[in-house]
mmCIF file of C-alpha atoms in Angstrom:
data_model
loop_
_atom_site.group_PDB
_atom_site.id
_atom_site.type_symbol
_atom_site.label_atom_id
_atom_site.label_comp_id
_atom_site.label_asym_id
_atom_site.label_seq_id
_atom_site.Cartn_x
_atom_site.Cartn_y
_atom_site.Cartn_z
ATOM 1 C CA MET A 1 5.371 35.637 33.626
ATOM 2 C CA GLY A 2 6.995 37.465 36.527
ATOM 3 C CA THR A 3 6.755 36.642 40.192
ATOM 4 C CA ALA A 4 4.577 39.702 40.825
ATOM 5 C CA SER A 5 1.778 38.156 38.763
ATOM 6 C CA ARG A 6 1.773 34.872 40.714
ATOM 7 C CA GLU A 7 0.779 34.151 44.269
ATOM 8 C CA LEU A 8 3.649 32.986 46.451
ATOM 9 C CA GLY A 9 1.937 30.704 48.916
ATOM 10 C CA PRO A 10 2.851 28.112 51.497
ATOM 11 C CA LEU A 11 3.516 25.436 48.887
ATOM 12 C CA VAL A 12 6.256 27.589 47.323
ATOM 13 C CA GLU A 13 7.970 27.881 50.712
ATOM 14 C CA ALA A 14 7.514 24.173 51.469
ATOM 15 C CA VAL A 15 9.113 23.159 48.150
ATOM 16 C CA ALA A 16 11.938 25.654 48.717
ATOM 17 C CA ALA A 17 12.532 24.195 52.194
ATOM 18 C CA GLU A 18 12.770 20.674 50.752
ATOM 19 C CA LEU A 19 15.261 21.845 48.123
ATOM 20 C CA ARG A 20 17.343 23.634 50.781
ATOM 21 C CA ALA A 21 17.350 20.542 53.005
ATOM 22 C CA ARG A 22 18.478 18.309 50.155
ATOM 23 C CA ARG A 23 21.195 20.799 49.149
ATOM 24 C CA ALA A 24 22.473 20.844 52.744
ATOM 25 C CA TYR A 25 22.363 17.038 52.929
ATOM 26 C CA LEU A 26 24.566 16.822 49.818
ATOM 27 C CA ASN A 27 26.749 19.681 51.095
ATOM 28 C CA LEU A 28 26.383 21.570 47.806
ATOM 29 C CA GLY A 29 27.076 25.248 47.438
ATOM 30 C CA LEU A 30 24.473 27.404 45.738
ATOM 31 C CA ARG A 31 26.669 28.061 42.702
ATOM 32 C CA GLU A 32 27.484 24.367 42.346
ATOM 33 C CA LEU A 33 23.768 23.538 42.454
ATOM 34 C CA ALA A 34 23.043 26.228 39.855
ATOM 35 C CA ASP A 35 25.788 24.838 37.617
ATOM 36 C CA ARG A 36 24.537 21.262 37.992
ATOM 37 C CA ALA A 37 20.962 22.341 37.258
ATOM 38 C CA ARG A 38 22.098 24.589 34.399
ATOM 39 C CA LEU A 39 20.092 27.465 35.823
ATOM 40 C CA PRO A 40 21.215 31.020 36.552
ATOM 41 C CA HIS A 41 22.571 31.495 40.084
ATOM 42 C CA PRO A 42 20.075 34.311 40.927
ATOM 43 C CA THR A 43 17.176 32.096 39.830
ATOM 44 C CA VAL A 44 18.320 29.242 42.068
ATOM 45 C CA SER A 45 18.942 31.607 44.977
ATOM 46 C CA LYS A 46 15.468 33.152 44.757
ATOM 47 C CA SER A 47 13.865 29.735 44.262
ATOM 48 C CA LEU A 48 15.526 28.186 47.302
ATOM 49 C CA ASN A 49 14.628 31.202 49.416
ATOM 50 C CA GLY A 50 10.948 31.010 48.451
ATOM 51 C CA LYS A 51 11.095 34.363 46.666
ATOM 52 C CA ARG A 52 9.836 33.085 43.314
ATOM 53 C CA VAL A 53 7.583 30.380 41.943
ATOM 54 C CA ILE A 54 9.482 27.357 40.669
ATOM 55 C CA ASP A 55 8.088 26.062 37.393
ATOM 56 C CA VAL A 56 7.972 22.358 36.573
ATOM 57 C CA GLU A 57 11.033 22.438 34.308
ATOM 58 C CA GLU A 58 13.108 24.173 36.987
ATOM 59 C CA LEU A 59 11.915 21.746 39.655
ATOM 60 C CA GLY A 60 12.957 18.866 37.421
ATOM 61 C CA ARG A 61 16.397 20.359 36.836
ATOM 62 C CA LEU A 62 16.932 21.174 40.504
ATOM 63 C CA ALA A 63 15.757 17.743 41.631
ATOM 64 C CA HIS A 64 18.034 16.017 39.105
ATOM 65 C CA ALA A 65 20.967 18.151 40.278
ATOM 66 C CA LEU A 66 20.102 17.136 43.846
ATOM 67 C CA GLU A 67 19.994 13.445 42.847
ATOM 68 C CA ILE A 68 16.331 13.032 43.761
ATOM 69 C CA GLY A 69 13.038 12.893 41.884
ATOM 70 C CA PRO A 70 10.805 15.972 41.683
ATOM 71 C CA ASP A 71 7.947 13.773 42.894
ATOM 72 C CA VAL A 72 9.840 13.138 46.139
ATOM 73 C CA ILE A 73 10.356 16.879 46.638
ATOM 74 C CA MET A 74 6.637 17.526 46.115
ATOM 75 C CA ARG A 75 5.556 14.567 48.267
ATOM 76 C CA ASP A 76 7.749 15.659 51.164
ATOM 77 C CA ALA A 77 6.716 19.311 50.827
ATOM 78 C CA LEU A 78 3.028 18.352 50.944
ATOM 79 C CA ALA A 79 3.634 15.982 53.876
ATOM 80 C CA ASN A 80 5.374 18.730 55.848
ATOM 81 C CA LEU A 81 2.532 21.149 55.140
ATOM 82 C CA LYS A 82 0.047 18.547 56.341
ATOM 83 C CA LYS A 83 2.110 17.918 59.510
ATOM 84 C CA ARG A 84 1.800 21.630 60.275
ATOM 85 C CA GLY A 85 -1.977 21.358 59.923
ATOM 86 C CA PHE A 86 -2.188 22.932 56.506
ATOM 87 C CA GLU A 87 -4.532 21.290 54.015
ATOM 88 C CA ILE A 88 -3.611 21.941 50.385
ATOM 89 C CA ALA A 89 -7.271 21.676 49.396
ATOM 90 C CA SER A 90 -7.981 24.835 51.383
ATOM 91 C CA TYR A 91 -5.283 26.665 49.444
ATOM 92 C CA ILE A 92 -6.241 25.678 45.903
ATOM 93 C CA PRO A 93 -9.483 27.374 44.843
ATOM 94 C CA SER A 94 -12.409 25.025 44.421
ATOM 95 C CA LEU A 95 -13.438 24.207 40.885
ATOM 96 C CA ASN A 96 -16.933 25.243 41.946
ATOM 97 C CA ASN A 97 -15.654 28.820 41.994
ATOM 98 C CA ALA A 98 -13.580 28.605 38.803
ATOM 99 C CA ASP A 99 -14.631 30.848 35.963
ATOM 100 C CA ALA A 100 -13.303 31.237 32.418
ATOM 101 C CA ALA A 101 -10.490 33.524 33.612
ATOM 102 C CA ASP A 102 -9.354 30.930 36.181
ATOM 103 C CA LEU A 103 -9.396 28.200 33.571
ATOM 104 C CA ARG A 104 -7.360 30.325 31.138
ATOM 105 C CA ARG A 105 -4.866 31.129 33.900
ATOM 106 C CA PHE A 106 -4.323 27.405 34.461
ATOM 107 C CA GLY A 107 -4.047 26.771 30.718
ATOM 108 C CA VAL A 108 -7.335 24.884 30.482
ATOM 109 C CA LYS A 109 -9.492 25.462 27.444
ATOM 110 C CA PRO A 110 -12.791 23.720 28.135
ATOM 111 C CA ARG A 111 -14.957 22.421 25.350
ATOM 112 C CA LEU A 112 -18.215 24.349 25.413
ATOM 113 C CA SER A 113 -20.203 21.125 25.213
ATOM 114 C CA VAL A 114 -18.862 19.942 28.565
ATOM 115 C CA VAL A 115 -18.861 23.166 30.573
ATOM 116 C CA PRO A 116 -21.485 22.747 33.296
ATOM 117 C CA HIS A 117 -23.940 25.432 34.274
ATOM 118 C CA ALA A 118 -22.563 27.873 36.872
ATOM 119 C CA ASP A 119 -24.945 26.503 39.536
ATOM 120 C CA THR A 120 -23.701 22.912 39.120
ATOM 121 C CA ASP A 121 -21.921 21.442 42.138
ATOM 122 C CA LEU A 122 -18.893 19.917 40.416
ATOM 123 C CA HIS A 123 -18.224 17.565 43.317
ATOM 124 C CA SER A 124 -21.392 15.635 42.454
ATOM 125 C CA VAL A 125 -20.802 15.409 38.683
ATOM 126 C CA ASP A 126 -19.959 11.904 37.413
ATOM 127 C CA LEU A 127 -16.973 12.277 35.091
ATOM 128 C CA SER A 128 -16.150 8.581 34.894
ATOM 129 C CA ASN A 129 -17.160 8.433 31.226
ATOM 130 C CA ASP A 130 -15.043 11.483 30.371
ATOM 131 C CA ILE A 131 -11.772 10.419 31.955
ATOM 132 C CA ASP A 132 -10.368 8.124 29.257
ATOM 133 C CA LEU A 133 -11.830 9.008 25.905
ATOM 134 C CA ALA A 134 -9.636 6.457 24.122
ATOM 135 C CA ALA A 135 -10.831 3.488 26.174
ATOM 136 C CA THR A 136 -13.412 1.068 24.808
ATOM 137 C CA GLU A 137 -16.170 -0.580 26.829
ATOM 138 C CA ASP A 138 -13.978 -3.587 27.665
ATOM 139 C CA GLY A 139 -11.209 -1.298 28.988
ATOM 140 C CA SER A 140 -8.869 -1.769 26.037
ATOM 141 C CA HIS A 141 -7.543 1.285 24.257
ATOM 142 C CA ILE A 142 -8.058 2.526 20.734
ATOM 143 C CA ASP A 143 -4.857 2.886 18.753
ATOM 144 C CA PRO A 144 -5.307 6.030 16.626
ATOM 145 C CA SER A 145 -2.209 5.165 14.571
ATOM 146 C CA ARG A 146 -3.973 2.054 13.249
ATOM 147 C CA GLY A 147 -7.140 3.936 12.322
ATOM 148 C CA GLU A 148 -9.310 2.178 14.891
ATOM 149 C CA SER A 149 -12.516 3.846 15.937
#
């Protein structure tokens, strides 16, 4: 999927800024970072300049090459957005407005039996029973490899 088909928003720039800061801290050249991450130089250049969406695999490779966890990159990027007064919840579309096309775009294939009516306010739906389908009433887990049910 090319960059043109994805929205490049403030989170992309915030993640890129964190990656650039870490690269500068380690005094790594762009080519050295690309080599360490085993990614093409143009990909790393565009990613660090906020010109393309960084997928999870690339973020993992870049973070590893920068000797830091991808979770730290994301945490710091989100914290910096929040410091600037930007709330990520306002950027990500509400599930109340999600339709089948949105769900497909995010790789979610809902079961028809659990798709609520379009007028349902999803913020008020109790999903506590749907979260861990393998848990029993006492909180223990079913081991499918042992044939438990």
